[in-house]
Short mmCIF file of C-alpha atoms in Angstrom, two decimals:
data_model
loop_
_atom_site.label_atom_id
_atom_site.label_comp_id
_atom_site.label_asym_id
_atom_site.label_seq_id
_atom_site.Cartn_x
_atom_site.Cartn_y
_atom_site.Cartn_z
CA MET A 121 -55.64 -175.10 34.15
CA LYS A 122 -55.05 -176.20 37.92
CA ARG A 123 -54.96 -172.81 38.91
CA ILE A 124 -57.93 -171.77 37.14
CA ALA A 125 -59.93 -174.82 38.28
CA GLU A 126 -58.93 -174.09 41.95
CA THR A 127 -59.98 -170.36 41.41
CA ILE A 128 -63.40 -171.44 40.52
CA MET A 129 -63.65 -173.62 43.31
CA VAL A 130 -62.76 -171.27 45.71
CA THR A 131 -64.83 -168.37 44.15
CA PHE A 132 -67.91 -170.23 43.62
CA ALA A 133 -67.66 -171.34 47.46
CA GLY A 134 -67.48 -167.66 48.24
CA GLY A 135 -70.43 -166.78 45.78
CA LEU A 136 -72.67 -169.35 47.43
CA LEU A 137 -71.71 -167.87 51.21
CA PHE A 138 -72.85 -164.78 50.30
CA THR A 139 -75.66 -165.59 48.57
CA TRP A 140 -76.71 -167.60 51.81
CA LEU A 141 -75.91 -164.53 53.84
CA HIS A 142 -78.25 -162.41 51.73
CA VAL A 143 -75.25 -159.94 51.01
CA PRO A 144 -75.74 -157.61 48.05
CA LEU A 145 -74.21 -158.24 44.86
CA SER A 146 -73.07 -161.67 46.10
CA TRP A 147 -71.72 -163.16 43.12
CA MET A 148 -69.60 -160.18 42.94
CA LEU A 149 -68.42 -159.53 46.46
CA GLY A 150 -68.36 -163.30 47.37
CA PRO A 151 -65.81 -164.33 45.00
CA LEU A 152 -63.73 -161.04 45.33
CA THR A 153 -63.63 -161.83 49.09
CA ALA A 154 -62.72 -165.55 48.54
CA VAL A 155 -59.85 -164.59 46.28
CA LEU A 156 -58.21 -162.04 49.04
CA LEU A 157 -58.90 -164.43 51.90
CA TRP A 158 -57.43 -167.53 49.95
CA THR A 159 -54.25 -165.82 48.61
CA ALA A 160 -53.58 -164.27 51.79
CA LEU A 161 -54.29 -167.12 54.29
CA ALA A 162 -53.40 -170.05 52.09
CA ARG A 163 -50.64 -168.41 50.25
CA ARG A 164 -52.05 -169.88 46.96
CA SER A 165 -51.85 -167.98 43.77
CA LEU A 166 -54.85 -168.22 41.78
CA ALA A 167 -55.44 -167.07 38.02
CA TRP A 168 -58.15 -165.93 36.03
CA PRO A 169 -57.94 -165.48 31.98
CA GLU A 170 -58.15 -162.26 30.79
CA LYS A 171 -60.51 -163.32 27.88
CA LEU A 172 -63.03 -164.46 30.50
CA ARG A 173 -62.60 -160.87 32.32
CA ASN A 174 -63.25 -159.10 29.12
CA MET A 175 -66.39 -161.30 28.28
CA GLY A 176 -67.77 -160.72 31.61
CA LEU A 177 -67.31 -156.85 31.26
CA ALA A 178 -69.13 -156.95 27.86
CA LEU A 179 -72.00 -158.91 29.04
CA LEU A 180 -72.44 -156.38 31.66
CA GLY A 181 -71.88 -153.56 29.47
CA TYR A 182 -74.40 -154.69 26.84
CA SER A 183 -76.87 -155.40 29.62
CA MET A 184 -76.79 -151.90 31.02
CA GLY A 185 -76.48 -150.31 27.50
CA LEU A 186 -80.30 -151.59 27.13
CA SER A 187 -81.26 -149.15 29.89
CA PHE A 188 -80.50 -145.95 27.77
CA THR A 189 -83.44 -144.67 25.60
CA ILE A 190 -84.37 -141.31 24.13
CA GLU A 191 -85.81 -140.04 27.33
CA SER A 192 -82.66 -140.91 29.22
CA ALA A 193 -80.28 -139.56 26.73
CA LEU A 194 -82.32 -136.13 26.73
CA GLN A 195 -82.11 -136.31 30.64
CA ILE A 196 -78.48 -136.90 30.63
CA SER A 197 -78.14 -133.87 28.48
CA THR A 198 -79.66 -131.62 30.91
CA GLN A 199 -77.65 -132.88 33.62
CA LEU A 200 -74.17 -132.21 32.34
CA PRO A 201 -73.77 -129.24 34.65
CA SER A 202 -74.56 -130.98 37.74
CA MET A 203 -72.12 -133.82 36.51
CA LEU A 204 -69.37 -131.11 36.15
CA ILE A 205 -70.34 -129.95 39.78
CA ALA A 206 -70.44 -133.20 41.20
CA THR A 207 -67.00 -134.09 39.85
CA ILE A 208 -65.16 -131.04 40.79
CA THR A 209 -66.87 -130.86 44.37
CA THR A 210 -65.77 -134.57 44.91
CA ILE A 211 -62.37 -133.98 43.72
CA VAL A 212 -61.76 -131.00 46.01
CA PHE A 213 -63.19 -132.75 48.91
CA SER A 214 -60.70 -135.59 48.03
CA LEU A 215 -58.06 -133.37 47.82
CA ILE A 216 -58.97 -132.07 51.58
CA VAL A 217 -58.96 -135.46 52.85
CA ALA A 218 -55.76 -136.49 51.11
CA ALA A 219 -54.15 -133.18 52.90
CA TRP A 220 -55.42 -134.48 56.34
CA THR A 221 -54.35 -137.98 55.64
CA ALA A 222 -50.74 -136.73 54.47
CA LYS A 223 -50.29 -134.70 57.61
CA GLN A 224 -51.48 -137.58 59.90
CA THR A 225 -49.31 -140.20 58.38
CA ASN A 226 -46.03 -138.14 56.94
CA VAL A 227 -46.66 -139.60 53.58
CA SER A 228 -46.09 -137.10 50.69
CA PHE A 229 -49.15 -134.77 49.90
CA GLU A 230 -48.34 -135.86 46.11
CA SER A 231 -49.16 -139.65 47.11
CA SER A 232 -51.86 -139.09 49.51
CA ALA A 233 -53.85 -136.89 46.83
CA ILE A 234 -53.24 -139.33 43.88
CA GLY A 235 -54.34 -142.01 46.27
CA SER A 236 -57.36 -140.45 47.38
CA ILE A 237 -58.91 -139.11 44.04
CA PRO A 238 -61.52 -141.61 43.02
CA GLY A 239 -60.24 -142.45 39.70
CA GLY A 240 -59.62 -145.79 38.13
CA LEU A 241 -56.76 -147.65 40.32
CA SER A 242 -54.77 -148.96 37.18
CA GLN A 243 -54.98 -145.23 35.96
CA MET A 244 -53.99 -143.50 39.24
CA VAL A 245 -51.13 -146.04 39.83
CA VAL A 246 -49.68 -145.01 36.55
CA LEU A 247 -50.20 -141.34 36.96
CA SER A 248 -48.15 -141.93 40.17
CA GLU A 249 -45.11 -142.91 38.13
CA GLU A 250 -45.24 -139.31 36.29
CA ILE A 251 -45.42 -137.05 39.54
CA GLU A 252 -42.25 -136.22 41.15
CA GLY A 253 -42.61 -137.26 45.08
CA ALA A 254 -45.39 -139.61 44.71
CA ASP A 255 -44.79 -143.15 45.98
CA LEU A 256 -46.42 -145.91 43.83
CA ALA A 257 -46.92 -148.14 46.96
CA VAL A 258 -48.50 -145.65 48.76
CA VAL A 259 -50.82 -144.85 45.79
CA ALA A 260 -51.70 -148.41 44.94
CA PHE A 261 -52.57 -149.01 48.78
CA MET A 262 -54.79 -146.32 49.22
CA GLN A 263 -56.53 -146.76 45.91
CA THR A 264 -56.99 -150.31 46.88
CA ILE A 265 -58.33 -149.38 50.20
CA ARG A 266 -60.61 -146.76 48.68
CA LEU A 267 -61.91 -149.56 46.07
CA LEU A 268 -62.93 -151.89 48.96
CA THR A 269 -64.51 -149.64 51.03
CA VAL A 270 -66.74 -148.21 48.23
CA ILE A 271 -67.57 -151.75 46.75
CA PHE A 272 -68.53 -153.16 50.21
CA THR A 273 -70.26 -150.18 51.72
CA VAL A 274 -72.12 -148.39 48.88
CA PRO A 275 -74.29 -151.65 47.89
CA PHE A 276 -75.03 -152.14 51.53
CA LEU A 277 -76.20 -148.53 52.02
CA ALA A 278 -78.05 -148.66 48.57
CA VAL A 279 -79.93 -152.06 49.41
CA HIS A 280 -80.62 -151.51 53.12
CA GLY A 281 -80.55 -147.58 53.61
CA LEU A 282 -81.79 -146.15 50.48
CA ALA A 283 -83.68 -148.80 48.75
CA ASN A 284 -87.67 -148.94 49.62
CA GLU A 285 -87.23 -152.56 50.15
CA ALA A 286 -84.06 -154.66 50.27
CA VAL A 287 -83.76 -156.51 47.05
CA GLN A 288 -81.38 -159.74 47.04
CA GLY A 289 -79.80 -161.66 44.30
CA VAL A 290 -78.94 -160.95 40.75
CA ALA A 291 -80.83 -158.24 38.85
CA GLY A 292 -82.61 -160.21 35.93
CA PRO A 293 -83.99 -158.90 32.57
CA ASP A 294 -86.75 -156.97 33.88
CA GLY A 295 -84.10 -155.11 36.18
CA GLN A 296 -85.57 -156.49 39.20
CA ALA A 297 -83.25 -159.06 41.55
CA ASN A 298 -84.12 -162.68 41.30
CA GLY A 299 -81.52 -165.54 40.98
CA SER A 300 -83.94 -168.60 41.53
CA ALA A 301 -83.62 -171.50 39.13
CA ASP A 302 -87.02 -170.89 37.58
CA THR A 303 -86.28 -167.37 36.79
CA ILE A 304 -83.06 -168.30 35.32
CA ILE A 305 -84.54 -171.01 32.87
CA SER A 306 -87.39 -168.85 31.97
CA SER A 307 -85.05 -165.98 31.13
CA ILE A 308 -82.85 -168.50 29.17
CA MET A 309 -86.02 -169.41 26.96
CA ALA A 310 -87.13 -165.97 26.73
CA ALA A 311 -83.69 -164.90 25.10
CA ALA A 312 -83.52 -167.96 23.12
CA GLN A 313 -86.88 -167.48 21.66
CA ALA A 314 -85.90 -163.75 21.03
CA ILE A 315 -82.66 -164.49 19.32
CA THR A 316 -84.48 -167.39 16.92
CA SER A 317 -87.31 -165.19 16.02
CA ARG A 318 -85.01 -162.32 14.43
CA PRO A 319 -81.95 -164.35 13.56
CA LEU A 320 -80.51 -161.57 11.10
CA PHE A 321 -80.92 -158.73 13.82
CA SER A 322 -79.39 -160.88 16.35
CA VAL A 323 -76.33 -161.48 14.13
CA ILE A 324 -76.06 -157.84 13.18
CA LEU A 325 -76.22 -156.98 16.90
CA LEU A 326 -74.02 -159.20 17.65
CA LEU A 327 -71.34 -157.93 14.96
CA CYS A 328 -72.23 -154.46 16.20
CA VAL A 329 -71.40 -154.84 19.78
CA MET A 330 -67.66 -156.75 18.65
CA ALA A 331 -67.05 -153.72 16.45
CA SER A 332 -67.88 -151.31 19.48
CA VAL A 333 -65.39 -153.05 21.44
CA TRP A 334 -62.62 -153.08 18.88
CA ILE A 335 -63.18 -149.38 18.28
CA ALA A 336 -63.34 -148.49 22.01
CA VAL A 337 -59.86 -150.32 22.46
CA ARG A 338 -58.34 -148.45 19.41
CA LEU A 339 -59.55 -145.40 20.96
CA ARG A 340 -57.91 -146.31 24.16
CA PHE A 341 -61.43 -145.63 26.12
CA PRO A 342 -61.14 -146.72 29.83
CA THR A 343 -62.45 -149.89 30.47
CA PRO A 344 -63.46 -150.43 26.45
CA TYR A 345 -65.07 -154.14 26.94
CA PHE A 346 -67.47 -152.29 29.18
CA LEU A 347 -67.86 -148.80 27.40
CA GLY A 348 -68.16 -150.73 23.69
CA PRO A 349 -71.14 -152.77 24.57
CA ILE A 350 -72.79 -150.03 26.32
CA LEU A 351 -72.56 -147.58 23.43
CA ALA A 352 -73.72 -150.29 21.00
CA ALA A 353 -76.76 -151.49 23.03
CA SER A 354 -77.64 -147.97 23.83
CA LEU A 355 -77.50 -146.77 20.10
CA PHE A 356 -79.99 -149.69 19.26
CA THR A 357 -82.32 -148.95 21.97
CA ILE A 358 -82.22 -145.03 21.11
CA ALA A 359 -82.87 -145.85 17.56
CA GLY A 360 -86.17 -147.66 18.53
CA TYR A 361 -84.92 -151.30 18.47
CA GLU A 362 -85.59 -153.93 21.09
CA PRO A 363 -82.30 -156.17 21.80
CA PRO A 364 -82.94 -159.14 23.61
CA HIS A 365 -82.11 -158.94 27.10
CA LEU A 366 -79.56 -161.12 28.75
CA PRO A 367 -80.70 -164.42 30.65
CA SER A 368 -79.83 -164.09 34.56
CA LEU A 369 -77.08 -166.71 34.55
CA PHE A 370 -75.31 -164.91 32.07
CA ILE A 371 -75.52 -161.66 34.47
CA ILE A 372 -74.57 -164.23 37.43
CA LEU A 373 -71.55 -165.49 35.43
CA ALA A 374 -70.30 -161.82 34.40
CA GLN A 375 -70.66 -160.64 38.03
CA TRP A 376 -68.71 -163.91 39.23
CA SER A 377 -66.00 -163.24 36.68
CA LEU A 378 -65.79 -159.41 37.68
CA GLY A 379 -65.39 -160.41 40.99
CA ILE A 380 -62.44 -162.70 40.32
CA TYR A 381 -60.76 -159.91 38.51
CA LEU A 382 -61.10 -157.22 41.15
CA GLY A 383 -59.80 -159.78 43.92
CA LEU A 384 -56.61 -160.65 41.69
CA GLY A 385 -56.25 -157.12 40.84
CA ILE A 386 -55.92 -156.09 44.77
CA LYS A 387 -52.49 -156.41 46.30
CA LEU A 388 -52.72 -155.56 49.96
CA SER A 389 -48.98 -156.55 50.76
CA SER A 390 -47.80 -153.87 48.09
CA LEU A 391 -46.79 -151.62 51.35
CA GLY A 392 -44.46 -152.60 53.73
CA ASP A 393 -45.72 -150.29 56.45
CA TRP A 394 -49.34 -150.49 55.85
CA ARG A 395 -50.52 -150.60 59.19
CA LYS A 396 -50.15 -146.80 60.10
CA LEU A 397 -51.81 -145.80 56.70
CA LEU A 398 -54.62 -148.27 56.91
CA PRO A 399 -57.07 -146.60 59.58
CA TYR A 400 -56.58 -143.25 57.79
CA SER A 401 -57.23 -144.70 54.46
CA ILE A 402 -60.33 -146.28 55.53
CA MET A 403 -61.53 -143.13 57.24
CA GLY A 404 -60.99 -140.93 54.34
CA SER A 405 -62.86 -143.34 51.94
CA VAL A 406 -65.78 -143.53 54.14
CA ALA A 407 -65.68 -139.59 54.61
CA ILE A 408 -65.70 -139.43 50.64
CA VAL A 409 -68.60 -141.89 50.46
CA ALA A 410 -70.34 -139.91 53.34
CA PHE A 411 -69.50 -136.56 50.92
CA SER A 412 -71.22 -138.45 48.02
CA LEU A 413 -74.20 -139.37 50.09
CA GLY A 414 -74.93 -135.50 51.18
CA LEU A 415 -74.21 -134.57 47.76
CA SER A 416 -77.04 -136.68 46.43
CA VAL A 417 -79.37 -135.65 49.00
CA VAL A 418 -78.79 -131.92 47.66
CA PHE A 419 -79.13 -133.16 44.10
CA SER A 420 -82.35 -134.65 44.59
CA SER A 421 -83.92 -132.04 46.24
CA LEU A 422 -82.93 -129.49 43.43
CA MET A 423 -83.16 -131.91 40.43
CA PRO A 424 -85.54 -134.75 39.08
CA ILE A 425 -83.02 -137.31 40.15
CA SER A 426 -83.56 -139.74 43.14
CA VAL A 427 -81.36 -140.11 46.12
CA MET A 428 -80.45 -143.47 45.10
CA THR A 429 -79.42 -142.75 41.57
CA ALA A 430 -77.74 -139.47 42.62
CA PHE A 431 -75.80 -141.59 45.49
CA LEU A 432 -74.69 -144.33 42.94
CA GLY A 433 -73.72 -141.69 40.37
CA THR A 434 -71.70 -139.30 42.63
CA SER A 435 -70.13 -142.48 44.66
CA PRO A 436 -66.38 -142.86 44.24
CA GLY A 437 -66.63 -146.37 42.77
CA GLY A 438 -66.28 -147.69 39.14
CA MET A 439 -68.63 -147.47 36.38
CA THR A 440 -69.34 -151.20 36.35
CA GLU A 441 -69.71 -151.64 40.23
CA MET A 442 -72.00 -148.79 40.56
CA GLY A 443 -73.60 -149.87 37.25
CA VAL A 444 -74.16 -153.18 38.61
CA THR A 445 -75.65 -151.76 41.96
CA ALA A 446 -77.88 -149.73 40.08
CA THR A 447 -79.59 -152.62 38.01
CA LEU A 448 -79.67 -154.38 41.31
CA VAL A 449 -81.85 -151.77 43.45
CA GLY A 450 -83.75 -150.36 40.44
CA ALA A 451 -82.09 -147.08 40.07
CA ASN A 452 -81.60 -145.22 36.91
CA VAL A 453 -78.73 -146.97 35.40
CA SER A 454 -78.18 -144.85 32.48
CA LEU A 455 -77.66 -141.77 34.66
CA VAL A 456 -75.42 -143.70 37.15
CA VAL A 457 -73.20 -144.75 34.10
CA ALA A 458 -73.37 -141.31 32.70
CA TYR A 459 -72.41 -139.68 36.01
CA GLN A 460 -69.45 -142.43 36.55
CA MET A 461 -68.37 -142.06 33.01
CA PHE A 462 -68.09 -138.24 33.20
CA ARG A 463 -66.17 -138.17 36.32
CA ILE A 464 -63.71 -141.01 34.99
CA LEU A 465 -63.04 -139.12 31.78
CA PHE A 466 -62.71 -135.94 33.66
CA ILE A 467 -59.90 -137.17 36.04
CA LEU A 468 -58.53 -139.16 33.08
CA PHE A 469 -58.14 -136.20 30.58
CA VAL A 470 -58.06 -133.23 32.82
CA VAL A 471 -56.93 -133.76 36.55
CA PRO A 472 -53.39 -135.18 35.60
CA TYR A 473 -52.60 -131.81 34.10
CA LEU A 474 -54.02 -130.01 36.78
CA LEU A 475 -51.72 -132.06 39.60
CA LYS A 476 -48.88 -131.69 37.70
CA TRP A 477 -49.27 -127.84 37.47
CA GLY A 478 -50.09 -127.26 41.00
CA PHE A 479 -47.41 -129.88 42.24
CA ARG A 480 -44.76 -127.84 40.48
CA ARG A 481 -46.10 -124.77 41.82
CA PHE A 482 -46.42 -126.01 45.38
CA ARG A 483 -42.62 -127.16 45.12
CA ARG A 484 -41.60 -123.96 43.61
CA ASN A 485 -43.35 -121.92 46.34
CA PRO A 486 -43.94 -124.01 49.39
CA ASN A 487 -43.79 -121.40 51.99
CA PRO A 488 -44.27 -117.92 50.42
CA ASP A 489 -43.65 -114.83 52.70
CA PRO A 490 -46.98 -113.27 53.25
CA ARG A 491 -45.60 -109.88 52.93
CA THR A 492 -43.67 -110.27 49.72
CA GLY A 493 -45.08 -113.37 48.11
CA GLU A 494 -41.68 -114.90 47.66
CA SER A 495 -40.12 -118.34 49.13
#
């Protein structure tokens, strides 16, 4: 309990500081940064219960699921080919960056490739254990740097570079960012009124959300506590019902919990010789973000999708982080989550088999004779 109390105090200070500095996603990036600095400089061990992490993910998932409508579902179905194109081109570009990083740092191409592909950090680390020649510490370090680069650069670019006007604070029920005390109180009262006016519907909705989480866990979905509530809320909205929106305070607490969880999951000391790999990992991550930005410009010129939505959908971040950013800047949250979900599922279920096949083929025939085709 003392470690949890220390975590709350440290991360609350980080959230307040980033809010005062008008940093986008202040209640996610502030606690994340506070955890990293406190554990690195003060050499203190912080803790956060997994149940609170899961509750935060469920709140964010439910809130984002409310953006799904029949129109957005139809729009997503028409953009499946573009999702596939975006995913494949991003993976190919990541492999090109990985080859360059491996050449400059002398790490194995297997480690560099798995460390550069924008999948989930934990999933890529697990995959590295199954690939011969991959260094788990290198993969964890590169994925960590990629995650940090995306989390800090993409929201900044979205808010200060692509948005029509910089939006600060936390997204409220109407999709606009507003974290003032008056707005929080009014949103809590509105949510309470919506629940008390339809108590039976609220109970059924709660049971469906809980059931969706249980099903997502049983089916081993990626981030089940986030995906389950998204699916439950989206089914209600697509069916024509109007589930109550969450108060702004709940969104702040959910982002706070997510920031703590991300900070505790990042281990910058996992690699001994990290100084040589760090600059190339940062440059590679920035290159992939820039590639996503260029890809989003092309997509927006060819399809009915804004540059903002395309950028957040194709960025090499996670569903949760990019979904929260989309809510903050008023992008099409349903499309952003759909693009991110498609890429993650493709990387989870298709890429491992392709990588294993490719690495085996590469090791079997590393330097083919151009005349005979034999090693």
